[in-house]
JSON list of C-alpha atoms in Angstrom, two decimals:
[
{"chain": "A", "resi": 11, "resn": "UNK", "atom": "CA", "xyz": [-157.26, 58.84, -25.10]},
{"chain": "A", "resi": 12, "resn": "UNK", "atom": "CA", "xyz": [-157.69, 62.27, -26.56]},
{"chain": "A", "resi": 13, "resn": "UNK", "atom": "CA", "xyz": [-159.99, 62.98, -29.47]},
{"chain": "A", "resi": 14, "resn": "UNK", "atom": "CA", "xyz": [-156.93, 63.52, -31.66]},
{"chain": "A", "resi": 15, "resn": "UNK", "atom": "CA", "xyz": [-155.33, 60.19, -30.73]},
{"chain": "A", "resi": 16, "resn": "UNK", "atom": "CA", "xyz": [-158.61, 58.40, -31.50]},
{"chain": "A", "resi": 17, "resn": "UNK", "atom": "CA", "xyz": [-158.69, 60.16, -34.88]},
{"chain": "A", "resi": 18, "resn": "UNK", "atom": "CA", "xyz": [-155.08, 59.15, -35.57]},
{"chain": "A", "resi": 19, "resn": "UNK", "atom": "CA", "xyz": [-155.96, 55.53, -34.80]},
{"chain": "A", "resi": 20, "resn": "UNK", "atom": "CA", "xyz": [-158.84, 55.79, -37.29]},
{"chain": "A", "resi": 21, "resn": "UNK", "atom": "CA", "xyz": [-156.43, 57.17, -39.89]},
{"chain": "A", "resi": 22, "resn": "UNK", "atom": "CA", "xyz": [-154.09, 54.21, -39.33]},
{"chain": "A", "resi": 23, "resn": "UNK", "atom": "CA", "xyz": [-156.77, 51.50, -39.18]},
{"chain": "A", "resi": 24, "resn": "UNK", "atom": "CA", "xyz": [-157.41, 50.00, -42.64]},
{"chain": "A", "resi": 25, "resn": "UNK", "atom": "CA", "xyz": [-161.14, 49.59, -41.82]},
{"chain": "A", "resi": 26, "resn": "UNK", "atom": "CA", "xyz": [-161.73, 53.23, -40.91]},
{"chain": "A", "resi": 27, "resn": "UNK", "atom": "CA", "xyz": [-158.93, 54.85, -42.91]},
{"chain": "A", "resi": 28, "resn": "UNK", "atom": "CA", "xyz": [-160.87, 56.00, -45.98]},
{"chain": "A", "resi": 29, "resn": "UNK", "atom": "CA", "xyz": [-163.62, 57.66, -43.97]},
{"chain": "A", "resi": 30, "resn": "UNK", "atom": "CA", "xyz": [-161.10, 59.23, -41.58]},
{"chain": "A", "resi": 31, "resn": "UNK", "atom": "CA", "xyz": [-159.04, 60.62, -44.47]},
{"chain": "A", "resi": 32, "resn": "UNK", "atom": "CA", "xyz": [-162.13, 62.15, -46.04]},
{"chain": "A", "resi": 33, "resn": "UNK", "atom": "CA", "xyz": [-162.71, 63.89, -42.71]},
{"chain": "A", "resi": 34, "resn": "UNK", "atom": "CA", "xyz": [-159.06, 64.95, -42.53]},
{"chain": "A", "resi": 35, "resn": "UNK", "atom": "CA", "xyz": [-159.25, 66.49, -45.99]},
{"chain": "A", "resi": 36, "resn": "UNK", "atom": "CA", "xyz": [-162.58, 68.20, -45.30]},
{"chain": "A", "resi": 37, "resn": "UNK", "atom": "CA", "xyz": [-161.30, 69.68, -42.02]},
{"chain": "A", "resi": 38, "resn": "UNK", "atom": "CA", "xyz": [-157.98, 70.93, -43.39]},
{"chain": "A", "resi": 39, "resn": "UNK", "atom": "CA", "xyz": [-158.15, 71.54, -47.13]},
{"chain": "A", "resi": 40, "resn": "UNK", "atom": "CA", "xyz": [-159.21, 75.18, -47.04]},
{"chain": "A", "resi": 41, "resn": "UNK", "atom": "CA", "xyz": [-156.69, 76.48, -44.53]},
{"chain": "A", "resi": 42, "resn": "UNK", "atom": "CA", "xyz": [-153.91, 74.33, -46.04]},
{"chain": "A", "resi": 43, "resn": "UNK", "atom": "CA", "xyz": [-154.81, 75.59, -49.53]},
{"chain": "A", "resi": 44, "resn": "UNK", "atom": "CA", "xyz": [-154.41, 79.20, -48.40]},
{"chain": "A", "resi": 45, "resn": "UNK", "atom": "CA", "xyz": [-151.19, 78.43, -46.53]},
{"chain": "A", "resi": 46, "resn": "UNK", "atom": "CA", "xyz": [-149.76, 76.83, -49.68]},
{"chain": "A", "resi": 47, "resn": "UNK", "atom": "CA", "xyz": [-151.17, 79.56, -51.92]},
{"chain": "A", "resi": 48, "resn": "UNK", "atom": "CA", "xyz": [-149.37, 82.24, -49.94]},
{"chain": "A", "resi": 49, "resn": "UNK", "atom": "CA", "xyz": [-146.10, 80.38, -50.49]},
{"chain": "A", "resi": 50, "resn": "UNK", "atom": "CA", "xyz": [-146.45, 79.46, -54.18]},
{"chain": "A", "resi": 51, "resn": "UNK", "atom": "CA", "xyz": [-148.76, 82.40, -55.09]},
{"chain": "A", "resi": 52, "resn": "UNK", "atom": "CA", "xyz": [-150.40, 80.50, -57.95]},
{"chain": "A", "resi": 53, "resn": "UNK", "atom": "CA", "xyz": [-153.78, 78.75, -57.83]},
{"chain": "A", "resi": 54, "resn": "UNK", "atom": "CA", "xyz": [-152.88, 75.77, -60.03]},
{"chain": "A", "resi": 55, "resn": "UNK", "atom": "CA", "xyz": [-149.60, 75.19, -58.21]},
{"chain": "A", "resi": 56, "resn": "UNK", "atom": "CA", "xyz": [-151.40, 75.48, -54.86]},
{"chain": "A", "resi": 57, "resn": "UNK", "atom": "CA", "xyz": [-153.94, 72.86, -55.96]},
{"chain": "A", "resi": 58, "resn": "UNK", "atom": "CA", "xyz": [-151.14, 70.51, -57.04]},
{"chain": "A", "resi": 59, "resn": "UNK", "atom": "CA", "xyz": [-149.21, 70.99, -53.80]},
{"chain": "A", "resi": 60, "resn": "UNK", "atom": "CA", "xyz": [-152.38, 70.49, -51.74]},
{"chain": "A", "resi": 61, "resn": "UNK", "atom": "CA", "xyz": [-153.07, 67.22, -53.52]},
{"chain": "A", "resi": 62, "resn": "UNK", "atom": "CA", "xyz": [-149.45, 66.11, -53.02]},
{"chain": "A", "resi": 63, "resn": "UNK", "atom": "CA", "xyz": [-149.70, 67.03, -49.34]},
{"chain": "A", "resi": 64, "resn": "UNK", "atom": "CA", "xyz": [-152.69, 64.77, -48.77]},
{"chain": "A", "resi": 65, "resn": "UNK", "atom": "CA", "xyz": [-151.17, 61.95, -50.83]},
{"chain": "A", "resi": 66, "resn": "UNK", "atom": "CA", "xyz": [-147.97, 62.16, -48.79]},
{"chain": "A", "resi": 67, "resn": "UNK", "atom": "CA", "xyz": [-149.95, 62.23, -45.53]},
{"chain": "A", "resi": 68, "resn": "UNK", "atom": "CA", "xyz": [-151.95, 59.17, -46.64]},
{"chain": "A", "resi": 69, "resn": "UNK", "atom": "CA", "xyz": [-148.82, 57.24, -47.62]},
{"chain": "A", "resi": 70, "resn": "UNK", "atom": "CA", "xyz": [-146.98, 58.17, -44.42]},
{"chain": "A", "resi": 71, "resn": "UNK", "atom": "CA", "xyz": [-149.69, 58.05, -41.76]},
{"chain": "A", "resi": 72, "resn": "UNK", "atom": "CA", "xyz": [-148.27, 54.82, -40.34]},
{"chain": "A", "resi": 73, "resn": "UNK", "atom": "CA", "xyz": [-145.00, 56.67, -39.66]},
{"chain": "A", "resi": 74, "resn": "UNK", "atom": "CA", "xyz": [-146.79, 59.49, -37.82]},
{"chain": "A", "resi": 75, "resn": "UNK", "atom": "CA", "xyz": [-145.66, 59.16, -34.19]},
{"chain": "A", "resi": 76, "resn": "UNK", "atom": "CA", "xyz": [-147.96, 61.78, -32.69]},
{"chain": "A", "resi": 77, "resn": "UNK", "atom": "CA", "xyz": [-145.05, 63.93, -31.45]},
{"chain": "A", "resi": 78, "resn": "UNK", "atom": "CA", "xyz": [-146.88, 66.89, -32.96]},
{"chain": "A", "resi": 79, "resn": "UNK", "atom": "CA", "xyz": [-150.55, 67.48, -33.73]},
{"chain": "A", "resi": 80, "resn": "UNK", "atom": "CA", "xyz": [-151.92, 66.14, -37.00]},
{"chain": "A", "resi": 81, "resn": "UNK", "atom": "CA", "xyz": [-152.54, 69.76, -37.97]},
{"chain": "A", "resi": 82, "resn": "UNK", "atom": "CA", "xyz": [-148.90, 70.85, -37.59]},
{"chain": "A", "resi": 83, "resn": "UNK", "atom": "CA", "xyz": [-147.76, 67.63, -39.29]},
{"chain": "A", "resi": 84, "resn": "UNK", "atom": "CA", "xyz": [-149.92, 68.49, -42.33]},
{"chain": "A", "resi": 85, "resn": "UNK", "atom": "CA", "xyz": [-148.62, 72.07, -42.29]},
{"chain": "A", "resi": 86, "resn": "UNK", "atom": "CA", "xyz": [-145.03, 70.76, -42.27]},
{"chain": "A", "resi": 87, "resn": "UNK", "atom": "CA", "xyz": [-145.75, 68.50, -45.24]},
{"chain": "A", "resi": 88, "resn": "UNK", "atom": "CA", "xyz": [-147.51, 71.34, -47.10]},
{"chain": "A", "resi": 89, "resn": "UNK", "atom": "CA", "xyz": [-144.67, 73.77, -46.38]},
{"chain": "A", "resi": 90, "resn": "UNK", "atom": "CA", "xyz": [-142.01, 71.30, -47.53]},
{"chain": "A", "resi": 91, "resn": "UNK", "atom": "CA", "xyz": [-143.99, 70.39, -50.66]},
{"chain": "A", "resi": 92, "resn": "UNK", "atom": "CA", "xyz": [-144.40, 74.10, -51.47]},
{"chain": "A", "resi": 93, "resn": "UNK", "atom": "CA", "xyz": [-140.68, 74.77, -51.07]},
{"chain": "A", "resi": 94, "resn": "UNK", "atom": "CA", "xyz": [-139.86, 71.70, -53.17]},
{"chain": "A", "resi": 95, "resn": "UNK", "atom": "CA", "xyz": [-142.13, 72.96, -55.95]},
{"chain": "A", "resi": 96, "resn": "UNK", "atom": "CA", "xyz": [-140.56, 76.44, -55.90]},
{"chain": "A", "resi": 97, "resn": "UNK", "atom": "CA", "xyz": [-137.03, 75.02, -55.87]},
{"chain": "A", "resi": 98, "resn": "UNK", "atom": "CA", "xyz": [-137.90, 72.72, -58.76]},
{"chain": "A", "resi": 99, "resn": "UNK", "atom": "CA", "xyz": [-139.42, 75.57, -60.79]},
{"chain": "A", "resi": 100, "resn": "UNK", "atom": "CA", "xyz": [-136.40, 77.81, -60.19]},
{"chain": "A", "resi": 101, "resn": "UNK", "atom": "CA", "xyz": [-134.04, 75.01, -61.19]},
{"chain": "A", "resi": 102, "resn": "UNK", "atom": "CA", "xyz": [-136.02, 74.27, -64.38]},
{"chain": "A", "resi": 103, "resn": "UNK", "atom": "CA", "xyz": [-135.94, 77.95, -65.32]},
{"chain": "A", "resi": 104, "resn": "UNK", "atom": "CA", "xyz": [-132.29, 78.18, -64.30]},
{"chain": "A", "resi": 105, "resn": "UNK", "atom": "CA", "xyz": [-132.95, 81.17, -62.02]},
{"chain": "A", "resi": 106, "resn": "UNK", "atom": "CA", "xyz": [-132.58, 81.84, -58.30]},
{"chain": "A", "resi": 107, "resn": "UNK", "atom": "CA", "xyz": [-135.49, 81.42, -55.90]},
{"chain": "A", "resi": 108, "resn": "UNK", "atom": "CA", "xyz": [-135.49, 85.20, -55.41]},
{"chain": "A", "resi": 109, "resn": "UNK", "atom": "CA", "xyz": [-135.87, 85.74, -59.16]},
{"chain": "A", "resi": 110, "resn": "UNK", "atom": "CA", "xyz": [-138.66, 83.17, -59.22]},
{"chain": "A", "resi": 111, "resn": "UNK", "atom": "CA", "xyz": [-140.50, 84.95, -56.38]},
{"chain": "A", "resi": 112, "resn": "UNK", "atom": "CA", "xyz": [-140.22, 88.25, -58.23]},
{"chain": "A", "resi": 113, "resn": "UNK", "atom": "CA", "xyz": [-141.54, 86.66, -61.42]},
{"chain": "A", "resi": 114, "resn": "UNK", "atom": "CA", "xyz": [-144.47, 85.01, -59.61]},
{"chain": "A", "resi": 115, "resn": "UNK", "atom": "CA", "xyz": [-145.47, 88.26, -57.89]},
{"chain": "A", "resi": 116, "resn": "UNK", "atom": "CA", "xyz": [-145.23, 90.13, -61.20]},
{"chain": "A", "resi": 117, "resn": "UNK", "atom": "CA", "xyz": [-147.64, 87.59, -62.70]},
{"chain": "A", "resi": 118, "resn": "UNK", "atom": "CA", "xyz": [-150.15, 87.96, -59.85]},
{"chain": "A", "resi": 119, "resn": "UNK", "atom": "CA", "xyz": [-152.02, 90.78, -61.58]},
{"chain": "A", "resi": 120, "resn": "UNK", "atom": "CA", "xyz": [-152.70, 88.50, -64.55]},
{"chain": "A", "resi": 121, "resn": "UNK", "atom": "CA", "xyz": [-153.83, 85.63, -62.30]},
{"chain": "A", "resi": 122, "resn": "UNK", "atom": "CA", "xyz": [-157.62, 85.34, -62.66]},
{"chain": "A", "resi": 123, "resn": "UNK", "atom": "CA", "xyz": [-157.78, 83.75, -59.18]},
{"chain": "A", "resi": 124, "resn": "UNK", "atom": "CA", "xyz": [-156.05, 86.73, -57.53]},
{"chain": "A", "resi": 125, "resn": "UNK", "atom": "CA", "xyz": [-158.69, 89.22, -56.46]},
{"chain": "A", "resi": 126, "resn": "UNK", "atom": "CA", "xyz": [-156.56, 91.31, -54.12]},
{"chain": "A", "resi": 127, "resn": "UNK", "atom": "CA", "xyz": [-156.48, 95.07, -54.15]},
{"chain": "A", "resi": 128, "resn": "UNK", "atom": "CA", "xyz": [-153.50, 97.21, -55.10]},
{"chain": "A", "resi": 129, "resn": "UNK", "atom": "CA", "xyz": [-152.53, 97.24, -51.40]},
{"chain": "A", "resi": 130, "resn": "UNK", "atom": "CA", "xyz": [-152.59, 93.42, -51.24]},
{"chain": "A", "resi": 131, "resn": "UNK", "atom": "CA", "xyz": [-150.49, 93.27, -54.39]},
{"chain": "A", "resi": 132, "resn": "UNK", "atom": "CA", "xyz": [-147.95, 95.66, -52.85]},
{"chain": "A", "resi": 133, "resn": "UNK", "atom": "CA", "xyz": [-147.91, 93.56, -49.66]},
{"chain": "A", "resi": 134, "resn": "UNK", "atom": "CA", "xyz": [-147.26, 90.43, -51.73]},
{"chain": "A", "resi": 135, "resn": "UNK", "atom": "CA", "xyz": [-144.39, 92.22, -53.48]},
{"chain": "A", "resi": 136, "resn": "UNK", "atom": "CA", "xyz": [-142.95, 93.16, -50.09]},
{"chain": "A", "resi": 137, "resn": "UNK", "atom": "CA", "xyz": [-143.29, 89.59, -48.79]},
{"chain": "A", "resi": 138, "resn": "UNK", "atom": "CA", "xyz": [-141.59, 88.26, -51.94]},
{"chain": "A", "resi": 139, "resn": "UNK", "atom": "CA", "xyz": [-138.48, 90.31, -51.13]},
{"chain": "A", "resi": 140, "resn": "UNK", "atom": "CA", "xyz": [-138.02, 88.49, -47.81]},
{"chain": "A", "resi": 141, "resn": "UNK", "atom": "CA", "xyz": [-135.64, 85.55, -47.37]},
{"chain": "A", "resi": 142, "resn": "UNK", "atom": "CA", "xyz": [-137.51, 82.23, -47.48]},
{"chain": "A", "resi": 143, "resn": "UNK", "atom": "CA", "xyz": [-137.58, 81.60, -43.72]},
{"chain": "A", "resi": 144, "resn": "UNK", "atom": "CA", "xyz": [-138.82, 85.12, -42.92]},
{"chain": "A", "resi": 145, "resn": "UNK", "atom": "CA", "xyz": [-141.45, 84.80, -45.66]},
{"chain": "A", "resi": 146, "resn": "UNK", "atom": "CA", "xyz": [-142.71, 81.49, -44.21]},
{"chain": "A", "resi": 147, "resn": "UNK", "atom": "CA", "xyz": [-142.76, 82.78, -40.62]},
{"chain": "A", "resi": 148, "resn": "UNK", "atom": "CA", "xyz": [-144.49, 86.01, -41.63]},
{"chain": "A", "resi": 149, "resn": "UNK", "atom": "CA", "xyz": [-147.19, 84.17, -43.60]},
{"chain": "A", "resi": 150, "resn": "UNK", "atom": "CA", "xyz": [-147.86, 81.66, -40.83]},
{"chain": "A", "resi": 151, "resn": "UNK", "atom": "CA", "xyz": [-148.02, 84.32, -38.13]},
{"chain": "A", "resi": 152, "resn": "UNK", "atom": "CA", "xyz": [-149.75, 87.14, -40.03]},
{"chain": "A", "resi": 153, "resn": "UNK", "atom": "CA", "xyz": [-152.20, 85.23, -42.23]},
{"chain": "A", "resi": 154, "resn": "UNK", "atom": "CA", "xyz": [-152.67, 81.92, -40.42]},
{"chain": "A", "resi": 155, "resn": "UNK", "atom": "CA", "xyz": [-152.39, 83.36, -36.88]},
{"chain": "A", "resi": 156, "resn": "UNK", "atom": "CA", "xyz": [-150.36, 80.33, -35.84]},
{"chain": "A", "resi": 157, "resn": "UNK", "atom": "CA", "xyz": [-148.70, 80.28, -32.43]},
{"chain": "A", "resi": 158, "resn": "UNK", "atom": "CA", "xyz": [-144.91, 80.38, -32.34]},
{"chain": "A", "resi": 159, "resn": "UNK", "atom": "CA", "xyz": [-144.90, 76.91, -30.74]},
{"chain": "A", "resi": 160, "resn": "UNK", "atom": "CA", "xyz": [-146.79, 75.50, -33.75]},
{"chain": "A", "resi": 161, "resn": "UNK", "atom": "CA", "xyz": [-144.55, 77.31, -36.25]},
{"chain": "A", "resi": 162, "resn": "UNK", "atom": "CA", "xyz": [-141.56, 75.95, -34.32]},
{"chain": "A", "resi": 163, "resn": "UNK", "atom": "CA", "xyz": [-142.88, 72.38, -34.82]},
{"chain": "A", "resi": 164, "resn": "UNK", "atom": "CA", "xyz": [-143.61, 73.00, -38.50]},
{"chain": "A", "resi": 165, "resn": "UNK", "atom": "CA", "xyz": [-140.26, 74.58, -39.36]},
{"chain": "A", "resi": 166, "resn": "UNK", "atom": "CA", "xyz": [-138.10, 72.81, -36.79]},
{"chain": "A", "resi": 167, "resn": "UNK", "atom": "CA", "xyz": [-136.72, 76.10, -35.46]},
{"chain": "A", "resi": 168, "resn": "UNK", "atom": "CA", "xyz": [-136.60, 77.56, -31.95]},
{"chain": "A", "resi": 169, "resn": "UNK", "atom": "CA", "xyz": [-139.32, 79.96, -30.84]},
{"chain": "A", "resi": 170, "resn": "UNK", "atom": "CA", "xyz": [-136.70, 82.66, -30.19]},
{"chain": "A", "resi": 171, "resn": "UNK", "atom": "CA", "xyz": [-135.36, 82.40, -33.73]},
{"chain": "A", "resi": 172, "resn": "UNK", "atom": "CA", "xyz": [-138.90, 82.57, -35.10]},
{"chain": "A", "resi": 173, "resn": "UNK", "atom": "CA", "xyz": [-139.71, 85.69, -33.11]},
{"chain": "A", "resi": 174, "resn": "UNK", "atom": "CA", "xyz": [-136.54, 87.32, -34.44]},
{"chain": "A", "resi": 175, "resn": "UNK", "atom": "CA", "xyz": [-137.40, 86.26, -38.02]},
{"chain": "A", "resi": 176, "resn": "UNK", "atom": "CA", "xyz": [-140.93, 87.64, -37.69]},
{"chain": "A", "resi": 177, "resn": "UNK", "atom": "CA", "xyz": [-139.64, 90.92, -36.23]},
{"chain": "A", "resi": 178, "resn": "UNK", "atom": "CA", "xyz": [-137.12, 91.32, -39.09]},
{"chain": "A", "resi": 179, "resn": "UNK", "atom": "CA", "xyz": [-139.79, 90.43, -41.66]},
{"chain": "A", "resi": 180, "resn": "UNK", "atom": "CA", "xyz": [-142.22, 93.03, -40.30]},
{"chain": "A", "resi": 181, "resn": "UNK", "atom": "CA", "xyz": [-139.49, 95.72, -40.32]},
{"chain": "A", "resi": 182, "resn": "UNK", "atom": "CA", "xyz": [-138.53, 94.91, -43.92]},
{"chain": "A", "resi": 183, "resn": "UNK", "atom": "CA", "xyz": [-142.17, 94.90, -45.05]},
{"chain": "A", "resi": 184, "resn": "UNK", "atom": "CA", "xyz": [-142.80, 98.24, -43.32]},
{"chain": "A", "resi": 185, "resn": "UNK", "atom": "CA", "xyz": [-139.74, 99.71, -45.05]},
{"chain": "A", "resi": 186, "resn": "UNK", "atom": "CA", "xyz": [-140.87, 98.33, -48.41]},
{"chain": "A", "resi": 187, "resn": "UNK", "atom": "CA", "xyz": [-144.41, 99.66, -48.02]},
{"chain": "A", "resi": 188, "resn": "UNK", "atom": "CA", "xyz": [-143.33, 103.14, -46.91]},
{"chain": "A", "resi": 189, "resn": "UNK", "atom": "CA", "xyz": [-140.64, 103.60, -49.57]},
{"chain": "A", "resi": 190, "resn": "UNK", "atom": "CA", "xyz": [-142.19, 105.24, -52.61]}
]
């Protein structure tokens, strides 16, 4: 048994579950927070999505088959929860997701938790112009340094398609950053 499969058993066993979940949260909360934050771009929303991610993982651990690593499973949950939140916000405001992204980026400067430079702000504006899939792939590859195989598991897309999405995203960001 691998270390991961032992850990998964601890997560599923009612006697060891609470302690194992505390470990799971401790090991993953920071990198998941930043993954979520780069999607939703707002600290409070990122905190909410992170909490929802761990609640969903806790409720569904018995359904986890181990086809992927626990890490990519959590990333998939976090990504889906982030997208759900953005879709819900856009629907409530009766605007498109693109309009929502633009609005969120425009509010970044006022966000007390955003401490990025002018360059980071411009990069976030460029990323916000990307289609959702390219935005997700770019963030996972550029910021999280995830392997294409892991991104493929998280997004359920072929590695070839991901490489193409990343390439297109980089080109669009370069064009955005050099046009002024």
